[in-house]
């Protein structure tokens, strides 16, 4: 794993530049996308570059990591809605080529065939990740099998509490989600993980300790041949 310590603006630009370079080489590349606060700055840079004519998304396919179960795609807390709002509505991507895992058997993004679908597109060329302070990536909480593919997850009480700030009441927070597994993520050819803020300092320290354990799901990334960690000074303060 390569560690780059930059300020947030530099991180967002550097990842945008990596994607721009990939798309110049491979205009129909497959991107793996995340929600949450970490990638929003990257999405802003991608929108700017697309509007300036520097990046073309017309032939790009995307696969998102995860989605709440039981929220309609139009619900303002669904991850489909998030992606439309923060990226897809503002770039020239073909929405039919954007995928978010689903538990709907009739959906072409049905979770049991999601990994196969990714493979049918040649695999993910470039995966963007954030990390939870407990080391979760996507909705893979501590204890998740390293061999997991896209699966249904019951959310931990702590995650439900954390996420309740986005809902009218805690009882509105979905209790389950569908998430790419750790093996699904490890199948990506290149992975970047964004780790910013002092609340992520312990997570970065643990990731850098190189110990691989299911207690800390992101630690599996130590076994991937091409991972870049983009961290800011606050996150790197315990290194
Ligand atoms: C989002 C996701 C999550 C987040 C993580 C960090 O699709 O899969 O694992 O990446 O919870 O969230 P933020 O970026 O909000 O700190």
Short mmCIF file of C-alpha atoms and ligand atoms in Angstrom, two decimals:
data_model
loop_
_atom_site.label_atom_id
_atom_site.label_comp_id
_atom_site.label_asym_id
_atom_site.label_seq_id
_atom_site.Cartn_x
_atom_site.Cartn_y
_atom_site.Cartn_z
CA UNK A 1 0.00 0.00 0.00
CA UNK A 2 1.22 3.44 -0.88
CA UNK A 3 0.43 6.28 1.56
CA UNK A 4 0.10 9.86 0.29
CA UNK A 5 -0.39 12.61 2.86
CA UNK A 6 -1.89 15.70 1.24
CA UNK A 7 -4.43 18.36 2.11
CA UNK A 8 -8.05 17.63 1.19
CA UNK A 9 -8.05 19.74 -1.98
CA UNK A 10 -4.87 18.02 -3.18
CA UNK A 11 -6.43 14.62 -2.45
CA UNK A 12 -9.56 15.38 -4.47
CA UNK A 13 -7.52 16.73 -7.41
CA UNK A 14 -5.07 13.83 -7.34
CA UNK A 15 -7.87 11.24 -7.50
CA UNK A 16 -9.63 13.20 -10.25
CA UNK A 17 -6.32 13.20 -12.17
CA UNK A 18 -5.94 9.43 -11.73
CA UNK A 19 -9.45 8.91 -13.13
CA UNK A 20 -8.82 11.33 -16.01
CA UNK A 21 -5.65 9.42 -16.92
CA UNK A 22 -7.48 6.07 -16.75
CA UNK A 23 -10.30 7.34 -19.00
CA UNK A 24 -7.84 8.68 -21.56
CA UNK A 25 -6.30 5.20 -21.74
CA UNK A 26 -9.61 3.32 -21.42
CA UNK A 27 -12.70 5.46 -22.19
CA UNK A 28 -15.07 2.59 -21.26
CA UNK A 29 -13.45 1.95 -17.86
CA UNK A 30 -15.47 0.57 -14.95
CA UNK A 31 -15.50 2.75 -11.83
CA UNK A 32 -16.35 1.51 -8.33
CA UNK A 33 -18.01 4.32 -6.38
CA UNK A 34 -18.75 5.06 -2.72
CA UNK A 35 -21.17 7.34 -0.91
CA UNK A 36 -20.54 9.13 2.40
CA UNK A 37 -18.70 12.39 2.94
CA UNK A 38 -15.21 11.22 1.89
CA UNK A 39 -15.64 11.07 -1.91
CA UNK A 40 -17.84 14.17 -2.34
CA UNK A 41 -14.86 16.46 -3.02
CA UNK A 42 -13.66 14.04 -5.72
CA UNK A 43 -17.10 14.06 -7.32
CA UNK A 44 -17.05 17.90 -7.32
CA UNK A 45 -13.70 17.80 -9.16
CA UNK A 46 -15.02 15.23 -11.66
CA UNK A 47 -18.06 17.44 -12.37
CA UNK A 48 -15.80 20.47 -12.97
CA UNK A 49 -13.53 18.47 -15.28
CA UNK A 50 -16.51 17.07 -17.21
CA UNK A 51 -18.02 20.54 -17.66
CA UNK A 52 -14.62 21.85 -18.83
CA UNK A 53 -14.49 19.05 -21.42
CA UNK A 54 -11.46 17.39 -19.80
CA UNK A 55 -13.18 14.11 -18.85
CA UNK A 56 -15.79 12.22 -20.87
CA UNK A 57 -18.04 9.74 -19.02
CA UNK A 58 -20.20 8.71 -21.97
CA UNK A 59 -18.73 5.19 -22.18
CA UNK A 60 -18.11 4.70 -18.45
CA UNK A 61 -19.87 2.04 -16.37
CA UNK A 62 -20.10 2.40 -12.58
CA UNK A 63 -20.90 0.09 -9.71
CA UNK A 64 -21.71 1.44 -6.27
CA UNK A 65 -20.63 -0.33 -3.11
CA UNK A 66 -23.87 -0.44 -1.19
CA UNK A 67 -27.47 0.61 -0.67
CA UNK A 68 -29.97 0.70 2.17
CA UNK A 69 -32.66 -1.94 2.08
CA UNK A 70 -36.23 -0.74 2.01
CA UNK A 71 -35.66 2.82 0.73
CA UNK A 72 -37.02 3.72 -2.69
CA UNK A 73 -34.36 5.07 -5.11
CA UNK A 74 -36.19 8.41 -4.90
CA UNK A 75 -35.86 8.59 -1.08
CA UNK A 76 -33.45 11.40 -0.26
CA UNK A 77 -31.36 9.11 1.97
CA UNK A 78 -31.03 6.29 -0.56
CA UNK A 79 -27.57 5.90 -2.01
CA UNK A 80 -29.00 6.00 -5.55
CA UNK A 81 -30.41 9.44 -4.75
CA UNK A 82 -27.05 10.48 -3.25
CA UNK A 83 -25.16 9.45 -6.38
CA UNK A 84 -27.61 11.21 -8.69
CA UNK A 85 -27.40 14.40 -6.59
CA UNK A 86 -23.63 14.42 -6.05
CA UNK A 87 -22.41 13.13 -9.41
CA UNK A 88 -24.59 11.48 -12.05
CA UNK A 89 -27.03 14.38 -12.61
CA UNK A 90 -24.11 16.70 -13.36
CA UNK A 91 -21.95 14.67 -15.78
CA UNK A 92 -22.52 13.08 -19.18
CA UNK A 93 -22.73 9.51 -17.84
CA UNK A 94 -25.43 7.21 -19.26
CA UNK A 95 -27.54 6.47 -16.14
CA UNK A 96 -28.40 3.02 -17.48
CA UNK A 97 -24.68 2.20 -17.08
CA UNK A 98 -24.69 3.18 -13.38
CA UNK A 99 -25.38 0.34 -10.96
CA UNK A 100 -26.38 0.26 -7.30
CA UNK A 101 -26.91 -3.17 -5.66
CA UNK A 102 -30.52 -4.17 -5.16
CA UNK A 103 -32.53 -6.86 -3.40
CA UNK A 104 -35.21 -6.69 -6.07
CA UNK A 105 -35.15 -10.03 -7.90
CA UNK A 106 -36.40 -8.32 -11.05
CA UNK A 107 -33.65 -5.70 -11.04
CA UNK A 108 -30.61 -6.17 -13.26
CA UNK A 109 -28.61 -5.09 -10.21
CA UNK A 110 -29.95 -7.96 -8.05
CA UNK A 111 -27.35 -8.58 -5.37
CA UNK A 112 -26.95 -12.30 -6.02
CA UNK A 113 -25.75 -11.62 -9.56
CA UNK A 114 -24.03 -8.26 -8.86
CA UNK A 115 -20.49 -9.70 -8.71
CA UNK A 116 -21.10 -11.70 -11.90
CA UNK A 117 -22.34 -8.54 -13.57
CA UNK A 118 -19.18 -6.70 -12.54
CA UNK A 119 -17.08 -9.55 -13.97
CA UNK A 120 -19.14 -9.48 -17.19
CA UNK A 121 -18.02 -5.86 -17.58
CA UNK A 122 -14.39 -6.93 -17.18
CA UNK A 123 -14.11 -6.09 -13.45
CA UNK A 124 -13.71 -2.77 -11.65
CA UNK A 125 -10.74 -0.80 -12.96
CA UNK A 126 -10.71 1.85 -10.24
CA UNK A 127 -12.43 1.59 -6.85
CA UNK A 128 -12.94 4.57 -4.52
CA UNK A 129 -13.37 3.76 -0.82
CA UNK A 130 -13.98 5.58 2.44
CA UNK A 131 -13.48 3.92 5.82
CA UNK A 132 -15.46 3.82 9.05
CA UNK A 133 -13.67 4.52 12.33
CA UNK A 134 -14.11 0.80 13.18
CA UNK A 135 -12.43 -0.18 9.90
CA UNK A 136 -15.60 -0.94 7.93
CA UNK A 137 -15.47 -0.58 4.16
CA UNK A 138 -18.79 -0.50 2.29
CA UNK A 139 -21.19 -1.98 4.90
CA UNK A 140 -18.70 -4.71 5.86
CA UNK A 141 -18.54 -4.39 9.63
CA UNK A 142 -15.95 -6.10 11.88
CA UNK A 143 -16.32 -9.88 11.69
CA UNK A 144 -17.26 -9.95 7.97
CA UNK A 145 -15.79 -12.91 6.07
CA UNK A 146 -12.86 -11.93 3.84
CA UNK A 147 -14.39 -14.17 1.13
CA UNK A 148 -17.72 -12.32 1.13
CA UNK A 149 -19.38 -11.28 -2.11
CA UNK A 150 -22.35 -8.89 -2.40
CA UNK A 151 -24.69 -9.77 0.46
CA UNK A 152 -27.40 -8.53 2.80
CA UNK A 153 -26.13 -6.93 6.01
CA UNK A 154 -27.97 -6.29 9.27
CA UNK A 155 -26.78 -2.89 10.47
CA UNK A 156 -25.14 -2.65 13.87
CA UNK A 157 -26.90 -0.63 16.54
CA UNK A 158 -23.99 1.86 16.49
CA UNK A 159 -24.32 2.35 12.71
CA UNK A 160 -28.08 2.88 13.01
CA UNK A 161 -27.45 5.47 15.75
CA UNK A 162 -24.71 7.20 13.70
CA UNK A 163 -26.95 7.37 10.63
CA UNK A 164 -30.06 8.52 12.51
CA UNK A 165 -28.88 12.14 12.15
CA UNK A 166 -29.93 11.97 8.49
CA UNK A 167 -33.48 10.75 9.26
CA UNK A 168 -36.50 12.30 11.00
CA UNK A 169 -36.31 9.68 13.75
CA UNK A 170 -34.19 6.66 14.62
CA UNK A 171 -37.10 4.36 13.75
CA UNK A 172 -36.90 5.62 10.15
CA UNK A 173 -33.32 4.35 9.73
CA UNK A 174 -33.21 1.12 7.70
CA UNK A 175 -31.97 -1.85 9.74
CA UNK A 176 -30.53 -3.69 6.74
CA UNK A 177 -28.46 -2.88 3.69
CA UNK A 178 -27.03 -4.65 0.68
CA UNK A 179 -23.28 -4.36 0.30
CA UNK A 180 -20.47 -5.54 -1.91
CA UNK A 181 -18.37 -7.98 0.07
CA UNK A 182 -14.69 -7.82 0.95
CA UNK A 183 -13.82 -10.23 -1.86
CA UNK A 184 -15.86 -8.13 -4.31
CA UNK A 185 -13.80 -5.08 -3.31
CA UNK A 186 -10.49 -6.97 -3.45
CA UNK A 187 -11.32 -8.00 -7.05
CA UNK A 188 -10.89 -4.37 -8.18
CA UNK A 189 -7.73 -3.75 -10.18
CA UNK A 190 -6.81 -0.49 -8.44
CA UNK A 191 -8.16 0.87 -5.12
CA UNK A 192 -7.89 4.34 -3.59
CA UNK A 193 -9.06 4.92 -0.04
CA UNK A 194 -9.72 8.41 1.30
CA UNK A 195 -9.01 8.87 5.03
CA UNK A 196 -9.40 12.39 6.38
CA UNK A 197 -10.06 14.01 9.76
CA UNK A 198 -8.83 13.31 13.28
CA UNK A 199 -11.75 10.92 13.92
CA UNK A 200 -10.12 8.56 11.39
CA UNK A 201 -6.59 8.77 12.90
CA UNK A 202 -6.91 5.49 14.82
CA UNK A 203 -8.30 3.73 11.75
CA UNK A 204 -5.35 4.87 9.61
CA UNK A 205 -2.88 3.83 12.31
CA UNK A 206 -4.47 0.39 12.49
CA UNK A 207 -4.50 0.02 8.71
CA UNK A 208 -0.80 0.93 8.56
CA UNK A 209 0.05 -1.62 11.29
CA UNK A 210 -0.22 -4.24 8.51
CA UNK A 211 -2.00 -6.73 10.79
CA UNK A 212 -4.67 -8.50 8.71
CA UNK A 213 -7.70 -9.41 10.82
CA UNK A 214 -11.48 -9.66 10.31
CA UNK A 215 -11.80 -7.49 13.46
CA UNK A 216 -10.71 -4.63 11.20
CA UNK A 217 -12.21 -5.28 7.73
CA UNK A 218 -10.10 -2.69 5.84
CA UNK A 219 -6.96 -4.57 6.91
CA UNK A 220 -7.57 -7.00 4.00
CA UNK A 221 -6.39 -4.16 1.72
CA UNK A 222 -2.84 -4.96 2.88
CA UNK A 223 -3.08 -8.02 0.62
CA UNK A 224 -4.11 -6.08 -2.49
CA UNK A 225 -1.34 -5.36 -5.06
CA UNK A 226 -2.44 -1.79 -5.91
CA UNK A 227 -3.84 0.38 -3.12
CA UNK A 228 -3.19 4.09 -2.58
CA UNK A 229 -4.20 5.60 0.74
CA UNK A 230 -4.94 9.31 0.47
CA UNK A 231 -4.83 10.78 3.98
CA UNK A 232 -4.74 14.30 5.35
CA UNK A 233 -2.53 15.50 8.22
CA UNK A 234 -5.29 15.11 10.81
CA UNK A 235 -5.85 11.48 9.92
CA UNK A 236 -2.08 10.91 9.85
CA UNK A 237 -1.52 12.55 13.26
CA UNK A 238 -0.95 9.22 15.07
CA UNK A 239 1.56 7.78 12.59
C1 LIG B 1 -20.26 4.38 1.60
C2 LIG B 1 -19.61 3.36 2.38
C3 LIG B 1 -19.08 3.56 3.77
C4 LIG B 1 -18.31 4.86 3.96
C5 LIG B 1 -17.78 4.97 5.39
C6 LIG B 1 -17.11 6.31 5.64
O1 LIG B 1 -20.72 3.87 0.35
O2 LIG B 1 -19.51 2.30 1.87
O3 LIG B 1 -18.26 2.47 4.10
O4 LIG B 1 -17.26 4.93 3.05
O5 LIG B 1 -18.82 4.79 6.31
O6 LIG B 1 -18.09 7.31 5.58
P1 LIG B 1 -17.67 8.86 5.50
O7 LIG B 1 -16.97 9.04 4.21
O8 LIG B 1 -18.98 9.58 5.55
O9 LIG B 1 -16.80 9.13 6.69
#
